[in-house]
Amino acid sequence: MKLVSIIIPAYNEEKNIRPVYEKLKEVIAPLNGKYVFEILFVNDGSRDDTQAEIEKLALEDREVGYVSFSRNFGKELATTAGINNCKGDACIMIDSDLQHPAELIPEFIRKWEDGNDVVVGVRRGSKSDSWIKKSGSKLFYKILNRIAEVEVVPNATDFRLINRAMINEFNQFTEVNRMTRALIDWLGFKRAYVYFDANERLNGTASYSFWKLVKLAMNSFVSLSLLPLKLAGYFGIFITLLSGILGAYILLEKYFLHLHTFASTFSDAENLAIFIVFLVGIILMSIGLIAMYVANIHREVIQRPIYVIRKKNK
Ligand code: UDP
Ligand code: MG
């Protein structure tokens, strides 16, 4: 029988652990003859009783496993640890606040059995999201798709299934600054989609604050694209060309050709300003060049361990 791992990142979710567990059990019950399940909680350094709640479940039910971080490392690393530590032939990631409809899990599994390597949950929108979060995420995907090296599907969530081949590939990634779903998109493989409406959060408030999301967005720009690094260089090329042409024109006109009066309207101070802008352009181009070297280093370096586990039961 195939083993399916269900990965649940949890940060300060003491009130949601049991409800999400019960919901999952209810959903997978009809599949029990055909599959074996592993329910793997990743406690992302919660400060409340999340760990105690998880351990209670682990005592009651052998299907429940957990990985517990030594501190809060963020959801992206929590899902990463889940993928790294799961044993399934496929794994499904799902939020612990019941915003992702667990009822769709059989559909994810069906699409996987149909021969897809990755099944991605795409959100149709959530009533609880603020205007700023909605338009922010729209803008984010627009920019990301313009500059990233791979296509990232808008509103594709972390609620997704990946098969063992992808898990093994995913386990090779070493970067710390990561967005799990973007890395999965980067891998490619054969994809299918499941559409859903997000539910309201069950208990507590979303711990992804506005600034945390902005930081995540900046991180994914930087980790998926070298464009921000190269911008200075491009800008340098642009102003060097512009001021170079203008400066050369004035120099020629004023001192050699004397054809137009336009060039002679430039004062010495203005000529100097053009020259300085020209030099600034060269400096920016050099920064751009350095950026390319930094980019190479950035690609090559191997980082510290990306997370630290304090305790796990399997
Ligand atoms: N989460 C986590 N570490 C964090 C923040 C969030 O593991 O630092 C988990 C959280 O427990 C939940 C999921 O990530 O299961 C989604 O978080 P949340 O509901 O706060 O954000 P949303 O994406 O719904 O706005
Ligand atoms: Mg949520």
PDB file of C-alpha atoms in Angstrom, residues 148-288:
ATOM      1  CA  ALA A 148      11.734  35.316 -12.354  1.00  0.00           C
ATOM      2  CA  GLU A 149      13.342  32.534 -14.302  1.00  0.00           C
ATOM      3  CA  VAL A 150      10.325  30.246 -13.883  1.00  0.00           C
ATOM      4  CA  GLU A 151       6.617  30.864 -14.157  1.00  0.00           C
ATOM      5  CA  VAL A 152       4.848  31.152 -10.826  1.00  0.00           C
ATOM      6  CA  VAL A 153       1.077  30.586 -11.066  1.00  0.00           C
ATOM      7  CA  PRO A 154      -0.912  33.370  -9.326  1.00  0.00           C
ATOM      8  CA  ASN A 155      -2.910  32.274  -6.277  1.00  0.00           C
ATOM      9  CA  ALA A 156      -1.247  28.873  -6.327  1.00  0.00           C
ATOM     10  CA  THR A 157      -0.949  28.000  -2.655  1.00  0.00           C
ATOM     11  CA  ASP A 158       1.179  25.782  -0.484  1.00  0.00           C
ATOM     12  CA  PHE A 159      -1.762  23.384  -0.350  1.00  0.00           C
ATOM     13  CA  ARG A 160      -0.243  20.888  -2.740  1.00  0.00           C
ATOM     14  CA  LEU A 161       0.858  17.313  -3.273  1.00  0.00           C
ATOM     15  CA  ILE A 162       4.233  16.255  -4.608  1.00  0.00           C
ATOM     16  CA  ASN A 163       5.378  12.721  -5.392  1.00  0.00           C
ATOM     17  CA  ARG A 164       8.474  10.902  -4.146  1.00  0.00           C
ATOM     18  CA  ALA A 165      10.594  11.813  -7.177  1.00  0.00           C
ATOM     19  CA  MET A 166       9.968  15.493  -6.492  1.00  0.00           C
ATOM     20  CA  ILE A 167      10.519  15.079  -2.745  1.00  0.00           C
ATOM     21  CA  ASN A 168      13.940  13.611  -3.481  1.00  0.00           C
ATOM     22  CA  GLU A 169      14.794  16.488  -5.797  1.00  0.00           C
ATOM     23  CA  PHE A 170      13.431  19.031  -3.335  1.00  0.00           C
ATOM     24  CA  ASN A 171      15.680  17.592  -0.628  1.00  0.00           C
ATOM     25  CA  GLN A 172      18.704  18.698  -2.656  1.00  0.00           C
ATOM     26  CA  PHE A 173      17.941  22.413  -2.262  1.00  0.00           C
ATOM     27  CA  THR A 174      20.259  24.182   0.167  1.00  0.00           C
ATOM     28  CA  GLU A 175      19.177  27.823   0.184  1.00  0.00           C
ATOM     29  CA  VAL A 176      17.955  29.425   3.394  1.00  0.00           C
ATOM     30  CA  ASN A 177      15.918  32.196   1.825  1.00  0.00           C
ATOM     31  CA  ARG A 178      13.317  30.206   0.073  1.00  0.00           C
ATOM     32  CA  MET A 179       9.714  30.045  -0.870  1.00  0.00           C
ATOM     33  CA  THR A 180       8.706  26.403  -0.845  1.00  0.00           C
ATOM     34  CA  ARG A 181       6.086  26.707  -3.562  1.00  0.00           C
ATOM     35  CA  ALA A 182       8.421  28.658  -5.853  1.00  0.00           C
ATOM     36  CA  LEU A 183      11.070  25.948  -5.496  1.00  0.00           C
ATOM     37  CA  ILE A 184       8.486  23.306  -6.357  1.00  0.00           C
ATOM     38  CA  ASP A 185       7.510  25.366  -9.407  1.00  0.00           C
ATOM     39  CA  TRP A 186      11.183  25.638 -10.292  1.00  0.00           C
ATOM     40  CA  LEU A 187      11.463  21.835 -10.343  1.00  0.00           C
ATOM     41  CA  GLY A 188       8.920  21.526 -13.112  1.00  0.00           C
ATOM     42  CA  PHE A 189       7.547  17.957 -13.579  1.00  0.00           C
ATOM     43  CA  LYS A 190       4.007  17.136 -14.676  1.00  0.00           C
ATOM     44  CA  ARG A 191       1.442  19.370 -12.996  1.00  0.00           C
ATOM     45  CA  ALA A 192      -2.264  19.361 -12.289  1.00  0.00           C
ATOM     46  CA  TYR A 193      -4.425  21.888 -10.437  1.00  0.00           C
ATOM     47  CA  VAL A 194      -7.213  21.711  -7.891  1.00  0.00           C
ATOM     48  CA  TYR A 195      -9.288  24.867  -7.376  1.00  0.00           C
ATOM     49  CA  PHE A 196     -10.738  25.795  -4.009  1.00  0.00           C
ATOM     50  CA  ASP A 197     -12.273  28.602  -1.973  1.00  0.00           C
ATOM     51  CA  ALA A 198     -10.300  29.370   1.144  1.00  0.00           C
ATOM     52  CA  ASN A 199     -12.169  29.068   4.444  1.00  0.00           C
ATOM     53  CA  GLU A 200     -11.984  31.511   7.293  1.00  0.00           C
ATOM     54  CA  ARG A 201      -9.191  30.825   9.773  1.00  0.00           C
ATOM     55  CA  LEU A 202     -10.527  28.609  12.617  1.00  0.00           C
ATOM     56  CA  ASN A 203      -8.823  30.025  15.728  1.00  0.00           C
ATOM     57  CA  GLY A 204      -6.383  32.839  16.293  1.00  0.00           C
ATOM     58  CA  THR A 205      -5.150  35.357  13.761  1.00  0.00           C
ATOM     59  CA  ALA A 206      -2.902  34.895  10.757  1.00  0.00           C
ATOM     60  CA  SER A 207       0.680  35.157  11.903  1.00  0.00           C
ATOM     61  CA  TYR A 208       1.857  36.310   8.519  1.00  0.00           C
ATOM     62  CA  SER A 209       1.869  40.012   9.203  1.00  0.00           C
ATOM     63  CA  PHE A 210       1.994  42.561   6.423  1.00  0.00           C
ATOM     64  CA  TRP A 211       5.726  43.118   6.900  1.00  0.00           C
ATOM     65  CA  LYS A 212       6.458  39.412   7.021  1.00  0.00           C
ATOM     66  CA  LEU A 213       4.744  39.092   3.635  1.00  0.00           C
ATOM     67  CA  VAL A 214       6.688  42.049   2.230  1.00  0.00           C
ATOM     68  CA  LYS A 215       9.888  40.424   3.452  1.00  0.00           C
ATOM     69  CA  LEU A 216       8.884  37.109   1.889  1.00  0.00           C
ATOM     70  CA  ALA A 217       8.140  38.905  -1.386  1.00  0.00           C
ATOM     71  CA  MET A 218      11.522  40.667  -1.374  1.00  0.00           C
ATOM     72  CA  ASN A 219      13.251  37.388  -0.561  1.00  0.00           C
ATOM     73  CA  SER A 220      11.638  35.601  -3.424  1.00  0.00           C
ATOM     74  CA  PHE A 221      12.535  38.393  -5.829  1.00  0.00           C
ATOM     75  CA  VAL A 222      16.120  38.120  -4.712  1.00  0.00           C
ATOM     76  CA  SER A 223      16.283  34.328  -4.663  1.00  0.00           C
ATOM     77  CA  LEU A 224      14.464  33.745  -7.928  1.00  0.00           C
ATOM     78  CA  SER A 225      15.902  36.571  -9.954  1.00  0.00           C
ATOM     79  CA  LEU A 226      19.164  38.427 -10.304  1.00  0.00           C
ATOM     80  CA  LEU A 227      17.464  41.443 -11.819  1.00  0.00           C
ATOM     81  CA  PRO A 228      17.511  43.605  -8.648  1.00  0.00           C
ATOM     82  CA  LEU A 229      21.273  43.049  -8.514  1.00  0.00           C
ATOM     83  CA  LYS A 230      21.768  43.903 -12.131  1.00  0.00           C
ATOM     84  CA  LEU A 231      19.519  46.981 -12.070  1.00  0.00           C
ATOM     85  CA  ALA A 232      22.344  49.274 -10.947  1.00  0.00           C
ATOM     86  CA  GLY A 233      24.410  48.093 -13.878  1.00  0.00           C
ATOM     87  CA  TYR A 234      21.626  48.646 -16.401  1.00  0.00           C
ATOM     88  CA  PHE A 235      20.949  52.084 -14.966  1.00  0.00           C
ATOM     89  CA  GLY A 236      24.671  52.840 -15.248  1.00  0.00           C
ATOM     90  CA  ILE A 237      24.764  51.829 -18.907  1.00  0.00           C
ATOM     91  CA  PHE A 238      21.760  54.044 -19.565  1.00  0.00           C
ATOM     92  CA  ILE A 239      23.087  57.235 -17.975  1.00  0.00           C
ATOM     93  CA  THR A 240      26.644  56.716 -19.258  1.00  0.00           C
ATOM     94  CA  LEU A 241      25.302  56.483 -22.787  1.00  0.00           C
ATOM     95  CA  LEU A 242      23.037  59.481 -22.362  1.00  0.00           C
ATOM     96  CA  SER A 243      25.584  61.779 -20.730  1.00  0.00           C
ATOM     97  CA  GLY A 244      28.377  60.458 -22.943  1.00  0.00           C
ATOM     98  CA  ILE A 245      26.501  61.372 -26.119  1.00  0.00           C
ATOM     99  CA  LEU A 246      25.482  64.779 -24.756  1.00  0.00           C
ATOM    100  CA  GLY A 247      29.005  65.506 -23.478  1.00  0.00           C
ATOM    101  CA  ALA A 248      30.663  64.462 -26.730  1.00  0.00           C
ATOM    102  CA  TYR A 249      28.224  66.593 -28.701  1.00  0.00           C
ATOM    103  CA  ILE A 250      28.895  69.694 -26.578  1.00  0.00           C
ATOM    104  CA  LEU A 251      32.648  69.167 -26.686  1.00  0.00           C
ATOM    105  CA  LEU A 252      32.695  68.835 -30.448  1.00  0.00           C
ATOM    106  CA  GLU A 253      30.332  71.736 -31.076  1.00  0.00           C
ATOM    107  CA  LYS A 254      31.774  74.182 -28.626  1.00  0.00           C
ATOM    108  CA  TYR A 255      35.437  73.760 -29.348  1.00  0.00           C
ATOM    109  CA  PHE A 256      35.689  72.372 -32.849  1.00  0.00           C
ATOM    110  CA  LEU A 257      32.683  72.686 -35.109  1.00  0.00           C
ATOM    111  CA  HIS A 258      30.872  75.862 -33.936  1.00  0.00           C
ATOM    112  CA  LEU A 259      27.830  74.950 -36.076  1.00  0.00           C
ATOM    113  CA  HIS A 260      24.951  75.463 -33.625  1.00  0.00           C
ATOM    114  CA  THR A 261      24.465  77.887 -30.826  1.00  0.00           C
ATOM    115  CA  PHE A 262      22.778  75.226 -28.626  1.00  0.00           C
ATOM    116  CA  ALA A 263      26.035  73.789 -27.328  1.00  0.00           C
ATOM    117  CA  SER A 264      27.422  77.194 -26.383  1.00  0.00           C
ATOM    118  CA  THR A 265      24.435  77.818 -24.065  1.00  0.00           C
ATOM    119  CA  PHE A 266      25.885  75.224 -21.676  1.00  0.00           C
ATOM    120  CA  SER A 267      27.954  76.868 -18.942  1.00  0.00           C
ATOM    121  CA  ASP A 268      31.173  75.351 -17.659  1.00  0.00           C
ATOM    122  CA  ALA A 269      29.365  74.233 -14.517  1.00  0.00           C
ATOM    123  CA  GLU A 270      26.775  72.454 -16.621  1.00  0.00           C
ATOM    124  CA  ASN A 271      29.468  70.777 -18.677  1.00  0.00           C
ATOM    125  CA  LEU A 272      31.073  69.643 -15.461  1.00  0.00           C
ATOM    126  CA  ALA A 273      27.731  68.301 -14.263  1.00  0.00           C
ATOM    127  CA  ILE A 274      27.378  66.244 -17.432  1.00  0.00           C
ATOM    128  CA  PHE A 275      30.891  64.907 -16.930  1.00  0.00           C
ATOM    129  CA  ILE A 276      30.137  63.958 -13.331  1.00  0.00           C
ATOM    130  CA  VAL A 277      26.943  62.165 -14.359  1.00  0.00           C
ATOM    131  CA  PHE A 278      28.995  60.308 -16.956  1.00  0.00           C
ATOM    132  CA  LEU A 279      31.427  59.172 -14.256  1.00  0.00           C
ATOM    133  CA  VAL A 280      28.582  58.167 -11.935  1.00  0.00           C
ATOM    134  CA  GLY A 281      27.274  56.038 -14.779  1.00  0.00           C
ATOM    135  CA  ILE A 282      30.619  54.293 -15.033  1.00  0.00           C
ATOM    136  CA  ILE A 283      30.638  53.658 -11.295  1.00  0.00           C
ATOM    137  CA  LEU A 284      27.129  52.184 -11.450  1.00  0.00           C
ATOM    138  CA  MET A 285      28.172  49.967 -14.342  1.00  0.00           C
ATOM    139  CA  SER A 286      31.080  48.711 -12.263  1.00  0.00           C
ATOM    140  CA  ILE A 287      28.672  47.966  -9.431  1.00  0.00           C
ATOM    141  CA  GLY A 288      26.576  46.041 -11.921  1.00  0.00           C
TER     142      GLY A 288
END
